[in-house]
Coordinates of C-alpha atoms in Angstrom, one line a residue:
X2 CA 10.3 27.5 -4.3
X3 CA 9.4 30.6 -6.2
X4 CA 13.1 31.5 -6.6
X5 CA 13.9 28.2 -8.7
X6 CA 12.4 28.2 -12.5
X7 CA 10.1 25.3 -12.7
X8 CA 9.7 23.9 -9.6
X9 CA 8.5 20.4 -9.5
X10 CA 6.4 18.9 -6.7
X11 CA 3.9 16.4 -6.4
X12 CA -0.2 16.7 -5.6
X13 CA 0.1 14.3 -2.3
X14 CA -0.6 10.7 -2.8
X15 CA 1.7 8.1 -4.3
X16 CA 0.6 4.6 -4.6
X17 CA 0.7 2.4 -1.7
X18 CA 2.3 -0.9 -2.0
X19 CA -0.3 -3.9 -1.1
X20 CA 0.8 -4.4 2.4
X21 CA 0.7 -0.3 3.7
X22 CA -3.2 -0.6 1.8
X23 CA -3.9 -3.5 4.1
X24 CA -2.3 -2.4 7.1
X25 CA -4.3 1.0 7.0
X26 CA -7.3 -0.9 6.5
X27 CA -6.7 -3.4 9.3
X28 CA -6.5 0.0 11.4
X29 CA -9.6 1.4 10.4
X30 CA -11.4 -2.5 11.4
X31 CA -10.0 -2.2 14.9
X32 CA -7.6 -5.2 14.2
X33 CA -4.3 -3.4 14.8
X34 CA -4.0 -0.3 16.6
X35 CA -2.9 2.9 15.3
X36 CA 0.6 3.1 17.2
X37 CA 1.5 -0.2 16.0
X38 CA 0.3 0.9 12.5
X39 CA 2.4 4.0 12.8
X40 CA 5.7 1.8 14.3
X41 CA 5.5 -0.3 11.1
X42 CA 4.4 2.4 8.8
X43 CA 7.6 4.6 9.9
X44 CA 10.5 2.9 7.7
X45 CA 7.9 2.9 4.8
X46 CA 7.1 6.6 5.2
X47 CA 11.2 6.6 4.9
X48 CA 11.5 5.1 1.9
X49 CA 8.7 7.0 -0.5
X50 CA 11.2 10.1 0.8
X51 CA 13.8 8.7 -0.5
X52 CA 12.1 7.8 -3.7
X53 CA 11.0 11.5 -4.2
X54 CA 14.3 12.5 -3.6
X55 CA 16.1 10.2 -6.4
X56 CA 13.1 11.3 -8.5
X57 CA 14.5 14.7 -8.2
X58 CA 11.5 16.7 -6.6
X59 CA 12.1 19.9 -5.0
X60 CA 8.7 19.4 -3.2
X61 CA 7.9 16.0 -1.3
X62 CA 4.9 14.6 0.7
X63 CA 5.2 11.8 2.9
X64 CA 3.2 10.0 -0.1
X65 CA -0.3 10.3 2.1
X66 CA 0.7 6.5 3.3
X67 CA -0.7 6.7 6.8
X68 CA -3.9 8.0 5.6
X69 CA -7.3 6.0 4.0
X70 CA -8.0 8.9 2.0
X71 CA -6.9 12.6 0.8
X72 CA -10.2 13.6 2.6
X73 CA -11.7 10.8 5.5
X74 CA -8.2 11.9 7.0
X75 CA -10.2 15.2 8.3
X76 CA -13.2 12.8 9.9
X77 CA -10.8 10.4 11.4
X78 CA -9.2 13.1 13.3
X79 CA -12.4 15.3 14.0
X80 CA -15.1 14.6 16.4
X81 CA -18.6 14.1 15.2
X82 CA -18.4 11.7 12.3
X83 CA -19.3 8.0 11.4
X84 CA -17.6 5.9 9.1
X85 CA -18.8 4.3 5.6
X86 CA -22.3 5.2 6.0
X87 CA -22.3 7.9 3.1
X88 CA -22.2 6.1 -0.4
X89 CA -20.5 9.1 -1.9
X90 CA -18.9 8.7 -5.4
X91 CA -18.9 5.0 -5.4
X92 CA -16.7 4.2 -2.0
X93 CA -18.2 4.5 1.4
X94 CA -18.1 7.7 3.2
X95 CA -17.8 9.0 6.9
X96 CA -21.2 11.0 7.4
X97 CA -21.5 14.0 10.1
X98 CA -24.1 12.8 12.8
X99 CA -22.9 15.5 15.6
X100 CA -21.5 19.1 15.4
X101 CA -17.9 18.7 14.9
X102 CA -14.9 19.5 17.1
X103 CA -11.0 19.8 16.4
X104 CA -10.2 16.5 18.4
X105 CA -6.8 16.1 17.8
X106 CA -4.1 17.1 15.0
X107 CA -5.1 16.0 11.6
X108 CA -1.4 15.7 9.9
X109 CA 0.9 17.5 11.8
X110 CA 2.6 14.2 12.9
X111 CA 2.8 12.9 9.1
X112 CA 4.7 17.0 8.7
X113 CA 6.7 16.2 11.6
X114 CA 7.8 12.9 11.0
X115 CA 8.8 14.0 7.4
X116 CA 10.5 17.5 8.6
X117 CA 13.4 15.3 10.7
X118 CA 14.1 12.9 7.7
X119 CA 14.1 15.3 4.4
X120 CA 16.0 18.7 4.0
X121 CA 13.6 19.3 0.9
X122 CA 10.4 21.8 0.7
X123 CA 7.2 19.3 2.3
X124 CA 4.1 20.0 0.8
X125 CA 0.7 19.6 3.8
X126 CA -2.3 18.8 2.1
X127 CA -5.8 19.0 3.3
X128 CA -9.3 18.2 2.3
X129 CA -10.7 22.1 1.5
X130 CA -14.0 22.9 3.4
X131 CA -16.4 22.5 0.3
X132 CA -15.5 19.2 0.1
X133 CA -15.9 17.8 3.2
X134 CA -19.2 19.2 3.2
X135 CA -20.0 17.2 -0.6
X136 CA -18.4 14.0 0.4
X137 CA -19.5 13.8 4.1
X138 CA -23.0 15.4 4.7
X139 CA -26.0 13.0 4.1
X140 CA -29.4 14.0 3.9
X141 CA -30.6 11.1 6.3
X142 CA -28.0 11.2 8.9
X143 CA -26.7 14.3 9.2
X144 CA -29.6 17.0 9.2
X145 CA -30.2 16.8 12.8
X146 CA -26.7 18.0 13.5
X147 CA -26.6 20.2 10.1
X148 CA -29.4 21.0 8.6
X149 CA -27.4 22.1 5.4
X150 CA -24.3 21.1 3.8
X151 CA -23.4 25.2 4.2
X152 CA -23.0 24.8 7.7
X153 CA -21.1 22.0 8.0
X154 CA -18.8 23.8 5.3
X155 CA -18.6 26.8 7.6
X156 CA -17.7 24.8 10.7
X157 CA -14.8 23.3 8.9
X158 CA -13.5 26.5 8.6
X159 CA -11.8 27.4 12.1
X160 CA -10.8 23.4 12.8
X161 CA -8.6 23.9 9.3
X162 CA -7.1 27.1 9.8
X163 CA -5.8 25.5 13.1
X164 CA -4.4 23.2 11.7
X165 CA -2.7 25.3 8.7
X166 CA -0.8 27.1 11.9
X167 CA 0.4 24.2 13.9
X168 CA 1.7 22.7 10.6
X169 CA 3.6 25.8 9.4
X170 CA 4.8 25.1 12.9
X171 CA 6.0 22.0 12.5
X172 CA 8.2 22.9 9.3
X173 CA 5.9 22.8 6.5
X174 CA 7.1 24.9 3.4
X175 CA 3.4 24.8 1.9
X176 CA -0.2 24.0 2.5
X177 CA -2.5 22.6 -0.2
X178 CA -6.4 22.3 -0.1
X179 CA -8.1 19.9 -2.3
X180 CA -10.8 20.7 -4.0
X181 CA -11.4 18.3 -7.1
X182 CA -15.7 19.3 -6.7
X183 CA -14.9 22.5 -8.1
X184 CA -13.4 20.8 -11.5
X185 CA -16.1 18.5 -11.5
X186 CA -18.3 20.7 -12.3
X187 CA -17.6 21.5 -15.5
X188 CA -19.2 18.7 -16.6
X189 CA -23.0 19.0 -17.1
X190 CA -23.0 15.3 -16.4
X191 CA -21.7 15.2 -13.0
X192 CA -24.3 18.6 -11.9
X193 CA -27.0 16.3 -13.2
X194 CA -25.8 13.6 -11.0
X195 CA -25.1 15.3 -7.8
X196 CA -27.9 17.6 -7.9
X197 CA -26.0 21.0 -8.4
X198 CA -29.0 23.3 -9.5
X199 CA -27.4 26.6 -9.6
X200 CA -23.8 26.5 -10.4
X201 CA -22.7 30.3 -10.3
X202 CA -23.8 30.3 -6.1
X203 CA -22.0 26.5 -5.8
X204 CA -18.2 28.1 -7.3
X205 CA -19.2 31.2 -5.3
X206 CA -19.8 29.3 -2.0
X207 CA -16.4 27.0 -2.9
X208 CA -14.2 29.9 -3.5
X209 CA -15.2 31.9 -0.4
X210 CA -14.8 28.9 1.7
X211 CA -11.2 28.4 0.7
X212 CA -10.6 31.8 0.9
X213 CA -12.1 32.7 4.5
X214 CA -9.8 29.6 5.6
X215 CA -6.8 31.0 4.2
X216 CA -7.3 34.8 5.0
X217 CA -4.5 36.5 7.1
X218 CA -2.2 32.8 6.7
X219 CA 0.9 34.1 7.0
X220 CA 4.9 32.4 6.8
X221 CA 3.6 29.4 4.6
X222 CA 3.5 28.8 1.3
X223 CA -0.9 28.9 -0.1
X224 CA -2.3 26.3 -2.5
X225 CA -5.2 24.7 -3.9
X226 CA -5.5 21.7 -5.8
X227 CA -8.3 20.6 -8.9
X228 CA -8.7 17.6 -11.4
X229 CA -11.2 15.6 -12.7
X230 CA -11.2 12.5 -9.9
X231 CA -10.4 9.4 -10.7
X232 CA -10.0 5.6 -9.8
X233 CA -8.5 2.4 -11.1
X234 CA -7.1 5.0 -14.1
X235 CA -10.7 6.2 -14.7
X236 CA -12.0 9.7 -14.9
X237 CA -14.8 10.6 -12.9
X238 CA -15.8 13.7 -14.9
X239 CA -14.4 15.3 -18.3
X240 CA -15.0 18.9 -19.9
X241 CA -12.5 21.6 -20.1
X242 CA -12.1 24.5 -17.3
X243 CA -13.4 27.6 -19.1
X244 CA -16.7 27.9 -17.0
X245 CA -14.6 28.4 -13.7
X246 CA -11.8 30.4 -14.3
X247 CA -14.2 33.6 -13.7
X248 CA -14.3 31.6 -10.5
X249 CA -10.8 30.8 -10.0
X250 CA -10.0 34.6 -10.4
X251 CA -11.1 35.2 -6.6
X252 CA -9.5 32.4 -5.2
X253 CA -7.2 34.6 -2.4
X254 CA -4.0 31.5 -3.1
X255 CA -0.6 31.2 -4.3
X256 CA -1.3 28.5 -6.5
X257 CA -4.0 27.1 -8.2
X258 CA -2.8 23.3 -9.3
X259 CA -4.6 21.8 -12.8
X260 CA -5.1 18.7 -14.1
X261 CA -4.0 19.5 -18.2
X262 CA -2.2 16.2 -19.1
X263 CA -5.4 13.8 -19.5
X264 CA -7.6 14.2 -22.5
X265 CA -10.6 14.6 -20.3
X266 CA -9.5 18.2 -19.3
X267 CA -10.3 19.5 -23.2
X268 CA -6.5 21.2 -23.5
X269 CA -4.3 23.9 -22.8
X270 CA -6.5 26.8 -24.2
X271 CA -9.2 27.5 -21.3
X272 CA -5.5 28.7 -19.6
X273 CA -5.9 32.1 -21.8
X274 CA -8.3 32.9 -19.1
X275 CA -6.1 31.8 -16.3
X276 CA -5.7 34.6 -13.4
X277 CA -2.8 36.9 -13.8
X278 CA -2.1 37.1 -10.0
X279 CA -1.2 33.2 -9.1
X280 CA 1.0 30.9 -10.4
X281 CA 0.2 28.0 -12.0
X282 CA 0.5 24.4 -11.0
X283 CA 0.5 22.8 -14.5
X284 CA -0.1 18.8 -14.3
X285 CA 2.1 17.6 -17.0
X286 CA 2.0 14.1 -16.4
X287 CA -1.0 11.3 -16.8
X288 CA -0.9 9.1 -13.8
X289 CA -3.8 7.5 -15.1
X290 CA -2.3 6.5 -18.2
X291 CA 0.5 3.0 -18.2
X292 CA 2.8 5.0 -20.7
X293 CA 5.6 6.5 -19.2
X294 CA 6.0 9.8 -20.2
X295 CA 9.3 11.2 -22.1
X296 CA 11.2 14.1 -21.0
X297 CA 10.2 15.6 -24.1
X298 CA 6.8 15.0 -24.3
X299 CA 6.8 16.6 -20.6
X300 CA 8.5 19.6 -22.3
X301 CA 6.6 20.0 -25.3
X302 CA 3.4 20.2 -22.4
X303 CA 4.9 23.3 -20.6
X304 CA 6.2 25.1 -23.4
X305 CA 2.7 24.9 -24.4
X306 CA 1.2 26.0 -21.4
X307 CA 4.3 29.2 -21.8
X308 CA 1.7 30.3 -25.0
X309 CA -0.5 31.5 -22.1
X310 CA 1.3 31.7 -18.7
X311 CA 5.2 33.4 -17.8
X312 CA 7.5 30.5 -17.4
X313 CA 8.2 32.5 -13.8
X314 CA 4.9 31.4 -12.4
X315 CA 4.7 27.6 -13.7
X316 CA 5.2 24.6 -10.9
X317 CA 5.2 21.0 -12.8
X318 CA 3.6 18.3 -10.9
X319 CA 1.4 15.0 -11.6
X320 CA -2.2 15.8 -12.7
X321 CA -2.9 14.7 -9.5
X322 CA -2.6 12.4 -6.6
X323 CA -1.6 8.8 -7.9
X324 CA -3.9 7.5 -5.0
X325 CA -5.6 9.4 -3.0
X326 CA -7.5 6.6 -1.7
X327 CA -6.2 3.0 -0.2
X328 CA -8.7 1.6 -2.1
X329 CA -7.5 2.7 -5.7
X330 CA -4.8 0.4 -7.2
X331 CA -2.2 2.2 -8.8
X332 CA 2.1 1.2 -9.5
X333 CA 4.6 3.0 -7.2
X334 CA 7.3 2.0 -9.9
X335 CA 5.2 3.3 -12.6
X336 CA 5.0 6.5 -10.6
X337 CA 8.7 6.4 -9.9
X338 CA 9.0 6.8 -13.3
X339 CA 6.9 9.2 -14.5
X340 CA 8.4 11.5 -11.6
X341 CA 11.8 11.1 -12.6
X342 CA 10.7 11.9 -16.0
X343 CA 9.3 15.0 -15.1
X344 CA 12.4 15.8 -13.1
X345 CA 14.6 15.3 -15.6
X346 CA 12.3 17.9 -18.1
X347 CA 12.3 20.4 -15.6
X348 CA 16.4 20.1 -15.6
X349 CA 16.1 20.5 -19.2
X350 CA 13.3 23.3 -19.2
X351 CA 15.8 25.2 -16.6
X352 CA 18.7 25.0 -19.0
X353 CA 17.0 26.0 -22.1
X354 CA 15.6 29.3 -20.6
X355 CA 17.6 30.4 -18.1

């Protein structure tokens, strides 16, 4: 995707019409099981490809549609958790109560499935280590098995890298970790909240983790993914970036993907301290936001960003995930949209600086 001038791809999630949100759910409660799920989800998995690919993207997901969430997706698929007893963030959690263990694939069927019905780039995404250990470790019920959120973290570690291997093997082009904690914590607010005492060794401990589970990946596209959170078009956290990009200059990835669109993220200038040795993934569209963005507006937002980062190394995608939970409403039209949009900018961006 490097060889094209701005690339466009999406985070991962699109939004889920009512009936895939219910049908996932009715999974998870034991009322369906999940090869029926899967039967009925596969001509629905069809058609958000084929939305992707009248959008214009030169990168697609399968929309995240078989999945609850960007992250429970590692729990559901590793031994050793239990579901929705962790009140993390506001939505039940799945909290560690045994060591874990690689059980089964995570989403090499969702890359498979996707590989046989799109000749396009596919983008895997997966929760990064740091994160599973924030959203999914629980002082009550999970000390016996880890008695620190650090080793949970360091566990994740191995059961990821396998998977980054078996889905370069099943024809992904790239592999994306998420890690929206490290944004977060910009905000003095949300380290209050969550207990974050020193920062520094937190961003330290983040970094390395990603990097340890991407060291030596070879034949496969590296990525990582921040933003602010959000749900029901709210921001969990707000502040601009420049208290991490010391951090983000170790990150050992190909990209780095930012949220820069919302307000919440401060502007374009904390990029002037944006690492010289990745490209950026610049989020130029506000899924939170009703508006559909113009192909202009979309433009004026990159050129921008050009003040501080060579137009060679600049990917446009979403700020982030339109839903990376079932629970969070959002408009697949609206997203449609706003995709196509973007699509059409990047045409325009190509032509004016090639």
């Amino acid at each position: 995707m490097t060889d094209t001038l701005f690339p466009t791809t999406v985070i991962g999630s699109l939004p889920r019409p009512v009936w895939v949100r219910e049908l996932i759910l009715a999974r998870k409660n034991g009322q369906i099981s999940e090869e029926e799920t899967d039967r009925l989800l596969d001509p629905a998995i069809e058609s958000v490809l084929r939305l992707q690919e009248l959008a214009g993207l030169d990168e697609l997901t399968d929309g995240e549609w078989r999945r609850e969430s960007y992250v429970k997706v590692f729990a559901d698929r590793v031994r050793g958790f239990e579901p929705d007893l962790n009140p993390s963030g506001g939505l039940p959690y799945p909290a560690v109560v045994e060591q874990i263990e690689y059980h089964r694939p995570l989403v090499v069927d969702e890359i498979r499935y996707t590989r046989e019905r799109t000749q396009r780039r596919i983008k895997a995404t997966l929760p990064a280590p740091y994160i599973i250990g924030r959203r999914m470790w629980h002082t009550e019920y999970s000390k016996a098995a880890y008695p620190t959120r650090e080793k949970l973290m360091a566990d994740c570690v191995p059961i990821l890298r396998k998977e980054i291997e078996l889905i370069r093997e099943a024809g992904a082009e790239t592999v994306q970790l998420d890690e929206p904690w490290l944004s977060a914590m910009v905000d003095p607010n949300f380290r209050e909240r969550e207990g974050v005492g020193d920062v520094e060794y937190e961003m330290d401990l983040c970094v390395d983790l990603i990097n340890q589970t991407l060291d030596g990946i070879k034949d496969i596209s590296t990525g990582m993914h921040l933003c602010h959170a959000h749900f029901d078009r709210k921001h969990g956290t707000e502040g601009p970036y420049d208290i991490i990009m010391p951090a983000l200059a170790k990150v050992q990835v190909g990209t780095i993907s930012m949220e820069y669109t919302t307000p919440v993220a401060g502007g374009l200038a904390s990029l002037a301290r944006f690492p010289e040795n990745v490209r950026l993934g610049l989020g130029c569209i506000d899924h939170c936001n009703r508006q559909v963005e113009t192909p202009e507006a979309v433009i004026s937002r990159v050129e921008e960003a050009m003040r501080y980062v060579d137009k060679e190394r600049i990917t446009l995608h979403p700020d982030c995930g339109f839903s990376p939970s079932v629970q969070n409403p959002m408009d697949l039209d609206e997203a449609y949209l706003k995709l196509k949009a973007m699509c059409q900018a990047a045409a325009l961006l190509r032509s004016r600086y090639m």
